[in-house]
Every structure is written in C-alpha cells, then in structure tokens.
mmCIF file of C-alpha atoms and ligand atoms in Angstrom:
data_model
loop_
_atom_site.group_PDB
_atom_site.id
_atom_site.type_symbol
_atom_site.label_atom_id
_atom_site.label_comp_id
_atom_site.label_asym_id
_atom_site.label_seq_id
_atom_site.Cartn_x
_atom_site.Cartn_y
_atom_site.Cartn_z
ATOM 1 C CA UNK M 128 8.153 92.567 29.928
ATOM 2 C CA UNK M 129 10.361 89.915 31.548
ATOM 3 C CA UNK M 130 13.412 87.978 30.460
ATOM 4 C CA UNK M 131 11.553 84.691 30.002
ATOM 5 C CA UNK M 132 11.173 82.998 26.543
ATOM 6 C CA UNK M 133 8.574 84.260 24.139
ATOM 7 C CA UNK M 134 7.380 82.256 21.130
ATOM 8 C CA UNK M 135 6.510 83.632 17.705
ATOM 9 C CA UNK M 136 2.981 83.389 16.347
ATOM 10 C CA UNK M 137 0.971 84.707 13.460
ATOM 11 C CA UNK M 138 -1.917 87.044 13.850
ATOM 12 C CA UNK M 139 -4.555 84.370 13.555
ATOM 13 C CA UNK M 140 -3.404 83.157 16.995
ATOM 14 C CA UNK M 141 -5.435 86.100 18.342
ATOM 15 C CA UNK M 142 -8.657 84.495 17.059
ATOM 16 C CA UNK M 143 -7.847 81.218 18.699
ATOM 17 C CA UNK M 144 -7.263 82.976 22.006
ATOM 18 C CA UNK M 145 -10.435 85.002 21.604
ATOM 19 C CA UNK M 146 -12.474 81.831 21.323
ATOM 20 C CA UNK M 147 -10.762 80.317 24.352
ATOM 21 C CA UNK M 148 -11.420 83.518 26.325
ATOM 22 C CA UNK M 149 -15.034 83.612 25.250
ATOM 23 C CA UNK M 150 -15.684 80.003 26.138
ATOM 24 C CA UNK M 151 -14.191 80.502 29.600
ATOM 25 C CA UNK M 152 -16.374 83.621 30.043
ATOM 26 C CA UNK M 153 -19.499 81.820 28.898
ATOM 27 C CA UNK M 154 -18.891 78.708 31.086
ATOM 28 C CA UNK M 155 -18.376 80.604 34.305
ATOM 29 C CA UNK M 156 -21.869 79.871 35.655
ATOM 30 C CA UNK M 157 -21.270 76.122 35.261
ATOM 31 C CA UNK M 158 -17.690 76.424 36.639
ATOM 32 C CA UNK M 159 -18.898 78.182 39.725
ATOM 33 C CA UNK M 160 -20.887 75.057 40.731
ATOM 34 C CA UNK M 161 -17.802 72.908 41.029
ATOM 35 C CA UNK M 162 -15.230 73.091 43.819
ATOM 36 C CA UNK M 163 -12.586 71.499 41.572
ATOM 37 C CA UNK M 164 -12.096 73.078 38.147
ATOM 38 C CA UNK M 165 -8.786 72.734 36.316
ATOM 39 C CA UNK M 166 -7.444 74.255 33.184
ATOM 40 C CA UNK M 167 -5.367 71.699 31.235
ATOM 41 C CA UNK M 168 -2.947 72.791 28.491
ATOM 42 C CA UNK M 169 -0.756 70.069 27.113
ATOM 43 C CA UNK M 170 0.924 72.244 24.472
ATOM 44 C CA UNK M 171 1.187 75.392 26.629
ATOM 45 C CA UNK M 172 4.023 77.240 24.975
ATOM 46 C CA UNK M 173 5.878 79.842 27.165
ATOM 47 C CA UNK M 174 2.780 81.935 28.018
ATOM 48 C CA UNK M 175 3.865 84.955 25.968
ATOM 49 C CA UNK M 176 4.242 85.347 22.216
ATOM 50 C CA UNK M 177 5.286 87.875 19.640
ATOM 51 C CA UNK M 178 2.969 88.411 16.708
ATOM 52 C CA UNK M 179 5.319 88.422 13.740
ATOM 53 C CA UNK M 180 3.147 90.594 11.467
ATOM 54 C CA UNK M 181 2.747 93.410 13.995
ATOM 55 C CA UNK M 182 5.487 93.064 16.597
ATOM 56 C CA UNK M 183 2.803 93.066 19.321
ATOM 57 C CA UNK M 184 3.506 90.922 22.369
ATOM 58 C CA UNK M 185 0.520 88.945 23.552
ATOM 59 C CA UNK M 186 -0.363 86.428 26.236
ATOM 60 C CA UNK M 187 -0.261 82.746 25.389
ATOM 61 C CA UNK M 188 -3.088 80.342 26.060
ATOM 62 C CA UNK M 189 -2.508 79.621 29.788
ATOM 63 C CA UNK M 190 -2.384 83.300 30.633
ATOM 64 C CA UNK M 191 -5.415 84.025 28.446
ATOM 65 C CA UNK M 192 -7.266 81.380 30.433
ATOM 66 C CA UNK M 193 -6.149 82.765 33.745
ATOM 67 C CA UNK M 194 -7.281 86.309 32.944
ATOM 68 C CA UNK M 195 -10.551 85.202 31.469
ATOM 69 C CA UNK M 196 -11.442 83.259 34.600
ATOM 70 C CA UNK M 197 -10.163 86.030 36.883
ATOM 71 C CA UNK M 198 -12.601 88.428 35.279
ATOM 72 C CA UNK M 199 -15.501 86.206 36.230
ATOM 73 C CA UNK M 200 -14.325 85.637 39.793
ATOM 74 C CA UNK M 201 -14.266 81.857 39.491
ATOM 75 C CA UNK M 202 -10.661 81.141 38.837
ATOM 76 C CA UNK M 203 -9.524 77.634 37.833
ATOM 77 C CA UNK M 204 -8.475 75.883 41.020
ATOM 78 C CA UNK M 205 -5.371 74.533 39.296
ATOM 79 C CA UNK M 206 -3.469 74.944 36.071
ATOM 80 C CA UNK M 207 -2.049 71.664 34.746
ATOM 81 C CA UNK M 208 0.318 72.681 31.964
ATOM 82 C CA UNK M 209 2.789 70.790 29.782
ATOM 83 C CA UNK M 210 4.977 71.229 26.785
ATOM 84 C CA UNK M 211 7.701 69.218 25.109
ATOM 85 C CA UNK M 212 9.960 72.242 25.439
ATOM 86 C CA UNK M 213 11.138 72.526 29.048
ATOM 87 C CA UNK M 214 12.107 76.209 28.790
ATOM 88 C CA UNK M 215 8.611 76.992 27.577
ATOM 89 C CA UNK M 216 6.764 75.111 30.221
ATOM 90 C CA UNK M 217 8.939 76.589 33.029
ATOM 91 C CA UNK M 218 8.302 80.074 31.581
ATOM 92 C CA UNK M 219 4.558 79.493 31.510
ATOM 93 C CA UNK M 220 4.679 78.111 35.026
ATOM 94 C CA UNK M 221 6.557 81.150 36.324
ATOM 95 C CA UNK M 222 4.242 83.602 34.571
ATOM 96 C CA UNK M 223 1.137 81.899 35.923
ATOM 97 C CA UNK M 224 2.566 81.607 39.466
ATOM 98 C CA UNK M 225 3.439 85.289 39.480
ATOM 99 C CA UNK M 226 -0.228 85.998 38.829
ATOM 100 C CA UNK M 227 -1.154 83.864 41.772
ATOM 101 C CA UNK M 228 -2.237 80.679 39.935
ATOM 102 C CA UNK M 229 -1.830 77.281 41.470
ATOM 103 C CA UNK M 230 0.199 75.383 38.841
ATOM 104 C CA UNK M 231 1.525 71.881 38.234
ATOM 105 C CA UNK M 232 3.891 71.738 35.295
ATOM 106 C CA UNK M 233 4.915 68.642 33.285
ATOM 107 C CA UNK M 234 7.665 68.400 30.677
ATOM 108 C CA UNK M 235 7.341 65.973 27.735
ATOM 109 C CA UNK M 236 5.294 64.989 24.764
ATOM 110 C CA UNK M 237 1.546 64.974 25.400
ATOM 111 C CA UNK M 238 1.135 61.219 25.122
ATOM 112 C CA UNK M 239 3.700 60.703 27.849
ATOM 113 C CA UNK M 240 2.500 63.312 30.329
ATOM 114 C CA UNK M 241 -1.236 62.772 29.919
ATOM 115 C CA UNK M 242 -1.355 59.976 32.501
ATOM 116 C CA UNK M 243 0.311 62.115 35.165
ATOM 117 C CA UNK M 244 -2.094 64.913 34.369
ATOM 118 C CA UNK M 245 -5.125 62.609 34.572
ATOM 119 C CA UNK M 246 -3.832 61.347 37.992
ATOM 120 C CA UNK M 247 -3.829 64.995 39.175
ATOM 121 C CA UNK M 248 -7.426 65.677 38.105
ATOM 122 C CA UNK M 249 -10.381 65.337 40.472
ATOM 123 C CA UNK M 250 -12.815 62.938 38.704
ATOM 124 C CA UNK M 251 -15.768 64.928 40.187
ATOM 125 C CA UNK M 252 -14.481 68.319 38.901
ATOM 126 C CA UNK M 253 -15.353 70.370 35.861
ATOM 127 C CA UNK M 254 -12.284 70.772 33.655
ATOM 128 C CA UNK M 255 -11.318 72.433 30.402
ATOM 129 C CA UNK M 256 -8.513 71.126 28.218
ATOM 130 C CA UNK M 257 -6.975 73.190 25.449
ATOM 131 C CA UNK M 258 -5.051 71.095 22.937
ATOM 132 C CA UNK M 259 -3.042 73.142 20.525
ATOM 133 C CA UNK M 260 -0.304 71.236 18.772
ATOM 134 C CA UNK M 261 1.402 72.301 15.524
ATOM 135 C CA UNK M 262 0.504 69.186 13.619
ATOM 136 C CA UNK M 263 -1.529 65.959 13.657
ATOM 137 C CA UNK M 264 1.409 63.755 14.548
ATOM 138 C CA UNK M 265 1.628 65.495 17.923
ATOM 139 C CA UNK M 266 -2.039 64.858 18.705
ATOM 140 C CA UNK M 267 -2.422 61.139 19.273
ATOM 141 C CA UNK M 268 -5.974 60.008 19.880
ATOM 142 C CA UNK M 269 -4.823 58.321 23.086
ATOM 143 C CA UNK M 270 -4.378 61.794 24.641
ATOM 144 C CA UNK M 271 -7.955 62.791 23.838
ATOM 145 C CA UNK M 272 -9.300 59.406 24.952
ATOM 146 C CA UNK M 273 -7.675 59.761 28.410
ATOM 147 C CA UNK M 274 -8.934 63.302 28.964
ATOM 148 C CA UNK M 275 -12.356 62.542 27.662
ATOM 149 C CA UNK M 276 -12.722 59.704 30.130
ATOM 150 C CA UNK M 277 -13.545 62.382 32.782
ATOM 151 C CA UNK M 278 -17.240 62.976 33.183
ATOM 152 C CA UNK M 279 -17.042 66.787 33.004
ATOM 153 C CA UNK M 280 -14.189 67.520 30.644
ATOM 154 C CA UNK M 281 -14.659 70.068 27.849
ATOM 155 C CA UNK M 282 -11.962 69.985 25.174
ATOM 156 C CA UNK M 283 -11.056 72.708 22.729
ATOM 157 C CA UNK M 284 -8.865 71.155 20.094
ATOM 158 C CA UNK M 285 -6.801 72.769 17.396
ATOM 159 C CA UNK M 286 -6.628 70.436 14.467
ATOM 160 C CA UNK M 287 -4.152 71.569 11.817
ATOM 161 C CA UNK M 288 -6.001 71.343 8.521
ATOM 162 C CA UNK M 289 -2.933 72.870 6.867
ATOM 163 C CA UNK M 290 -0.784 70.012 8.089
ATOM 164 C CA UNK M 291 -3.301 67.488 6.781
ATOM 165 C CA UNK M 292 -3.337 69.262 3.445
ATOM 166 C CA UNK M 293 0.403 69.762 3.085
ATOM 167 C CA UNK M 294 1.478 66.413 4.447
ATOM 168 C CA UNK M 295 -1.324 64.219 3.145
ATOM 169 C CA UNK M 296 0.846 62.631 0.544
ATOM 170 C CA UNK M 297 3.439 61.791 3.199
ATOM 171 C CA UNK M 298 0.821 60.564 5.641
ATOM 172 C CA UNK M 299 -0.458 58.100 3.018
ATOM 173 C CA UNK M 300 2.992 56.619 2.442
ATOM 174 C CA UNK M 301 4.137 53.645 4.538
ATOM 175 C CA UNK M 302 6.723 55.804 6.365
ATOM 176 C CA UNK M 303 4.172 58.547 7.182
ATOM 177 C CA UNK M 304 1.223 56.392 8.200
ATOM 178 C CA UNK M 305 2.229 56.018 11.817
ATOM 179 C CA UNK M 306 1.292 59.691 12.555
ATOM 180 C CA UNK M 307 -2.122 59.210 11.008
ATOM 181 C CA UNK M 308 -2.588 55.852 12.735
ATOM 182 C CA UNK M 309 -2.088 57.619 16.037
ATOM 183 C CA UNK M 310 -4.176 60.655 15.244
ATOM 184 C CA UNK M 311 -7.138 58.683 13.905
ATOM 185 C CA UNK M 312 -6.716 54.994 14.713
ATOM 186 C CA UNK M 313 -8.513 52.734 12.229
ATOM 187 C CA UNK M 314 -8.649 55.350 9.468
ATOM 188 C CA UNK M 315 -7.336 52.897 6.889
ATOM 189 C CA UNK M 316 -10.568 50.866 7.116
ATOM 190 C CA UNK M 317 -12.738 53.991 6.645
ATOM 191 C CA UNK M 318 -10.967 56.114 4.117
ATOM 192 C CA UNK M 319 -10.830 55.497 0.402
ATOM 193 C CA UNK M 320 -7.388 56.743 -0.522
ATOM 194 C CA UNK M 321 -8.077 56.534 -4.291
ATOM 195 C CA UNK M 322 -10.459 59.521 -4.302
ATOM 196 C CA UNK M 323 -9.698 63.237 -4.569
ATOM 197 C CA UNK M 324 -7.452 64.695 -1.880
ATOM 198 C CA UNK M 325 -10.119 66.977 -0.386
ATOM 199 C CA UNK M 326 -12.442 63.956 -0.044
ATOM 200 C CA UNK M 327 -9.719 61.928 1.600
ATOM 201 C CA UNK M 328 -9.156 64.738 4.058
ATOM 202 C CA UNK M 329 -12.834 65.019 4.835
ATOM 203 C CA UNK M 330 -13.142 61.272 5.416
ATOM 204 C CA UNK M 331 -10.158 61.315 7.783
ATOM 205 C CA UNK M 332 -11.792 64.119 9.710
ATOM 206 C CA UNK M 333 -15.154 62.371 9.782
ATOM 207 C CA UNK M 334 -13.565 59.218 10.982
ATOM 208 C CA UNK M 335 -11.852 61.197 13.800
ATOM 209 C CA UNK M 336 -15.253 62.680 14.765
ATOM 210 C CA UNK M 337 -16.663 59.163 14.783
ATOM 211 C CA UNK M 338 -13.915 58.144 17.203
ATOM 212 C CA UNK M 339 -14.925 61.027 19.487
ATOM 213 C CA UNK M 340 -18.503 59.801 19.444
ATOM 214 C CA UNK M 341 -17.274 56.395 20.474
ATOM 215 C CA UNK M 342 -15.967 57.959 23.652
ATOM 216 C CA UNK M 343 -19.426 59.149 24.592
ATOM 217 C CA UNK M 344 -18.470 62.693 23.647
ATOM 218 C CA UNK M 345 -19.199 64.568 20.453
ATOM 219 C CA UNK M 346 -17.561 67.197 18.381
ATOM 220 C CA UNK M 347 -19.691 70.277 17.930
ATOM 221 C CA UNK M 348 -21.081 70.732 14.438
ATOM 222 C CA UNK M 349 -19.874 74.215 14.843
ATOM 223 C CA UNK M 350 -16.266 73.771 13.800
ATOM 224 C CA UNK M 351 -14.543 77.053 13.362
ATOM 225 C CA UNK M 352 -12.274 77.215 10.370
ATOM 226 C CA UNK M 353 -9.476 79.698 10.820
ATOM 227 C CA UNK M 354 -7.875 81.095 7.678
ATOM 228 C CA UNK M 355 -4.829 83.219 7.108
ATOM 229 C CA UNK M 356 -4.917 86.557 5.329
ATOM 230 C CA UNK M 357 -4.721 84.682 1.978
ATOM 231 C CA UNK M 358 -7.807 82.699 2.900
ATOM 232 C CA UNK M 359 -5.934 79.450 3.111
ATOM 233 C CA UNK M 360 -7.531 77.283 5.805
ATOM 234 C CA UNK M 361 -5.019 76.727 8.562
ATOM 235 C CA UNK M 362 -6.793 74.872 11.286
ATOM 236 C CA UNK M 363 -10.065 73.861 12.693
ATOM 237 C CA UNK M 364 -11.001 74.621 16.266
ATOM 238 C CA UNK M 365 -13.067 71.707 17.388
ATOM 239 C CA UNK M 366 -15.090 71.755 20.568
ATOM 240 C CA UNK M 367 -15.623 68.338 22.205
ATOM 241 C CA UNK M 368 -17.816 67.676 25.228
ATOM 242 C CA UNK M 369 -20.175 65.154 26.662
ATOM 243 C CA UNK M 370 -22.866 67.533 27.849
ATOM 244 C CA UNK M 371 -25.483 69.459 25.893
ATOM 245 C CA UNK M 372 -25.099 72.597 27.938
ATOM 246 C CA UNK M 373 -21.382 72.815 27.107
ATOM 247 C CA UNK M 374 -22.217 72.525 23.403
ATOM 248 C CA UNK M 375 -24.822 75.248 23.682
ATOM 249 C CA UNK M 376 -22.327 77.584 25.303
ATOM 250 C CA UNK M 377 -19.732 76.903 22.601
ATOM 251 C CA UNK M 378 -22.259 77.475 19.825
ATOM 252 C CA UNK M 379 -23.214 80.789 21.346
ATOM 253 C CA UNK M 380 -19.644 82.117 21.528
ATOM 254 C CA UNK M 381 -17.636 80.344 18.826
ATOM 255 C CA UNK M 382 -17.945 82.746 15.972
ATOM 256 C CA UNK M 383 -15.577 85.637 16.587
ATOM 257 C CA UNK M 384 -15.087 86.679 12.966
ATOM 258 C CA UNK M 385 -17.052 86.678 9.705
ATOM 259 C CA UNK M 386 -14.853 83.897 8.381
ATOM 260 C CA UNK M 387 -16.465 80.900 6.935
ATOM 261 C CA UNK M 388 -16.814 77.991 9.281
ATOM 262 C CA UNK M 389 -17.200 74.341 8.436
ATOM 263 C CA UNK M 390 -15.082 71.737 6.800
HETATM 264 C C1 SAM O 155 0.940 76.167 18.749
HETATM 265 S S1 SAM O 155 2.125 76.098 20.028
HETATM 266 C C2 SAM O 155 1.142 76.321 21.473
HETATM 267 C C3 SAM O 155 0.767 77.717 21.704
HETATM 268 C C4 SAM O 155 -0.108 77.952 22.978
HETATM 269 N N1 SAM O 155 -1.181 76.996 23.101
HETATM 270 C C5 SAM O 155 -0.642 79.375 22.956
HETATM 271 O O1 SAM O 155 -1.721 79.513 22.440
HETATM 272 O O2 SAM O 155 0.025 80.236 23.483
HETATM 273 C C6 SAM O 155 2.470 74.371 20.149
HETATM 274 C C7 SAM O 155 3.358 73.968 21.312
HETATM 275 O O3 SAM O 155 3.427 72.512 21.358
HETATM 276 C C8 SAM O 155 4.713 72.160 21.762
HETATM 277 N N2 SAM O 155 4.845 70.745 21.326
HETATM 278 C C9 SAM O 155 5.246 70.288 20.123
HETATM 279 N N3 SAM O 155 5.135 68.929 20.045
HETATM 280 C C10 SAM O 155 4.620 68.563 21.257
HETATM 281 C C11 SAM O 155 4.226 67.286 21.828
HETATM 282 N N4 SAM O 155 4.326 66.165 21.147
HETATM 283 N N5 SAM O 155 3.744 67.282 23.089
HETATM 284 C C12 SAM O 155 3.670 68.465 23.801
HETATM 285 N N6 SAM O 155 4.037 69.656 23.323
HETATM 286 C C13 SAM O 155 4.459 69.728 22.052
HETATM 287 C C14 SAM O 155 5.643 73.189 21.180
HETATM 288 O O4 SAM O 155 6.830 73.285 21.910
HETATM 289 C C15 SAM O 155 4.786 74.487 21.279
HETATM 290 O O5 SAM O 155 5.089 75.195 22.432
#
C-alpha cells in the first residue's frame, strides 16, 4: 500500500486485465524479436484500483502489463502512459518507475497527447496499445488512426457498448452527434437511424470496423463481450492488428470466461 491515488472499479475490470495479461503472455515470442517494444496506455488511470464489490485492491492496466511482461523476461522497453487526470498519470508513472520500468508520461486528453506519443515510438518496433476510455466520446477515431499507422502496432480497445446503448438517443440528436462523428467519422452516411435501436448500434459498430479495415488493420472477429452480474453488456474488447499472427494469438487467449462473446 502507498499513499498514491487509487481509482474505483467494478469486478468485471478483472476480466479486462486478465485478457490484457494473457495477450502479453502469448505475444512474448514475437516481442522478443524486437529491440524496441513499447506499451502504450492513453487512459492509464493511477495504476491501482479498488474493486467496489469486494474491497480488494488490484493493479491497474499499466502495472498488469509490466508484471505480465516481467514474467516472460522480455519487458517492454518503454511505457508511454497518459491520462486526462494529472494525479492519476503521475501516480501510475511513480508506481511503474518504482518497479524499474522506463516511463514517459503525458497529461491530457488522448487526442491531444497521441502525437507526442507517436513521436516517441520507434517506427521499427513492436508495440501494444491499450485504449480503455469510459465512453465513446473519449475515443476519437483520430487516436486509433495515428497509432495504427505504425507497422507493428497491436491495439486492444475497450468500446463501451453500455455508453452506446444508454446515450444513443443523445448521440443521435444534433447536440450529441459530435461525439459519434469523432468516434466513427462518416457514420451518418452508413447508418439508418429510423430502424430499431439495436440495429442502429450494430450498424455504428460495423461502420467503425469498416474504418479500421480502411487503415489496413482489422478488428478480430473474436470480440469479447463483457457483461456485469446482471448480464447487461457493458463493453466490447476489440483486438485490432495488421498481422495475421497477432490475430491468431488473440484468438487463442481471448476467452477468459464462459460469457457470450459477439455483438
Ligand atoms: C476505465 S479508466 C482506465 C482504467 C485503466 N485502463 C485500468 O485498467 O487500470 C478510464 C481513464 O480514462 C481517463 N480519461 C477520461 N477521459 C479521457 C480522455 N479524453 N483522454 C485520456 N484519458 C481520459 C480517466 O481519468 C480514467 O483514468
């Protein structure tokens, strides 16, 4: 225990971390072949979190990533972390540094810091980006486009299906459209907003996947749907990569629970 900030999470965060851990485990053979391999986390949080249902304190994503790579003996050469909350990112930076990680920390919204992060990445390296915002409005496609421009960049993206469900009405109003325009540019030409809400949501998601394809990457068909204890779907964990091998690794490790997957 330290005196640094700790965020609050729900127990399904454990599943998200388990998938991150497993992918890092599985990709270690590939990672070992690259001299530059960064872990990128643009919504890092403080690095420690309290599970509200159980009171258990757990590591946050950057520390989960550090420990997973440490176990395999091919640590990330650098951790590029960012968060809009300065106290959080400083806490994550300190916790990682204390473990011996090389860290560069950025403060600000993802769309502002992504360019500085891209400038810090070796274009010949193999990198993993974990994008874990609370809602779609915080996940502009420009962020993904920039990161996906690297030849060997795997992305594990948390897309909040709950936000899309809860806020769909707002997102379809003139005052709410900007968020959706940024998340999935061009959606208005591809989505029929007169149909049922679940079909609208599906079309928005499919359009977003189409945008990923346009970058030369693809989203794995294996989308993990994470539900809460009442079986309400909360988010989708979407794996995006350019290379077949990365997709194969994800497919082998993605399913950590018997929950249904798929949209
Ligand atoms: C779900 S939490 C991240 C949890 C962390 N990935 C983990 O697993 O431990 C989302 C984080 O995004 C940050 N955030 C919210 N809006 C943001 C934005 N536009 N850009 C960057 N960070 C943002 C919040 O401060 C919060 O720490």
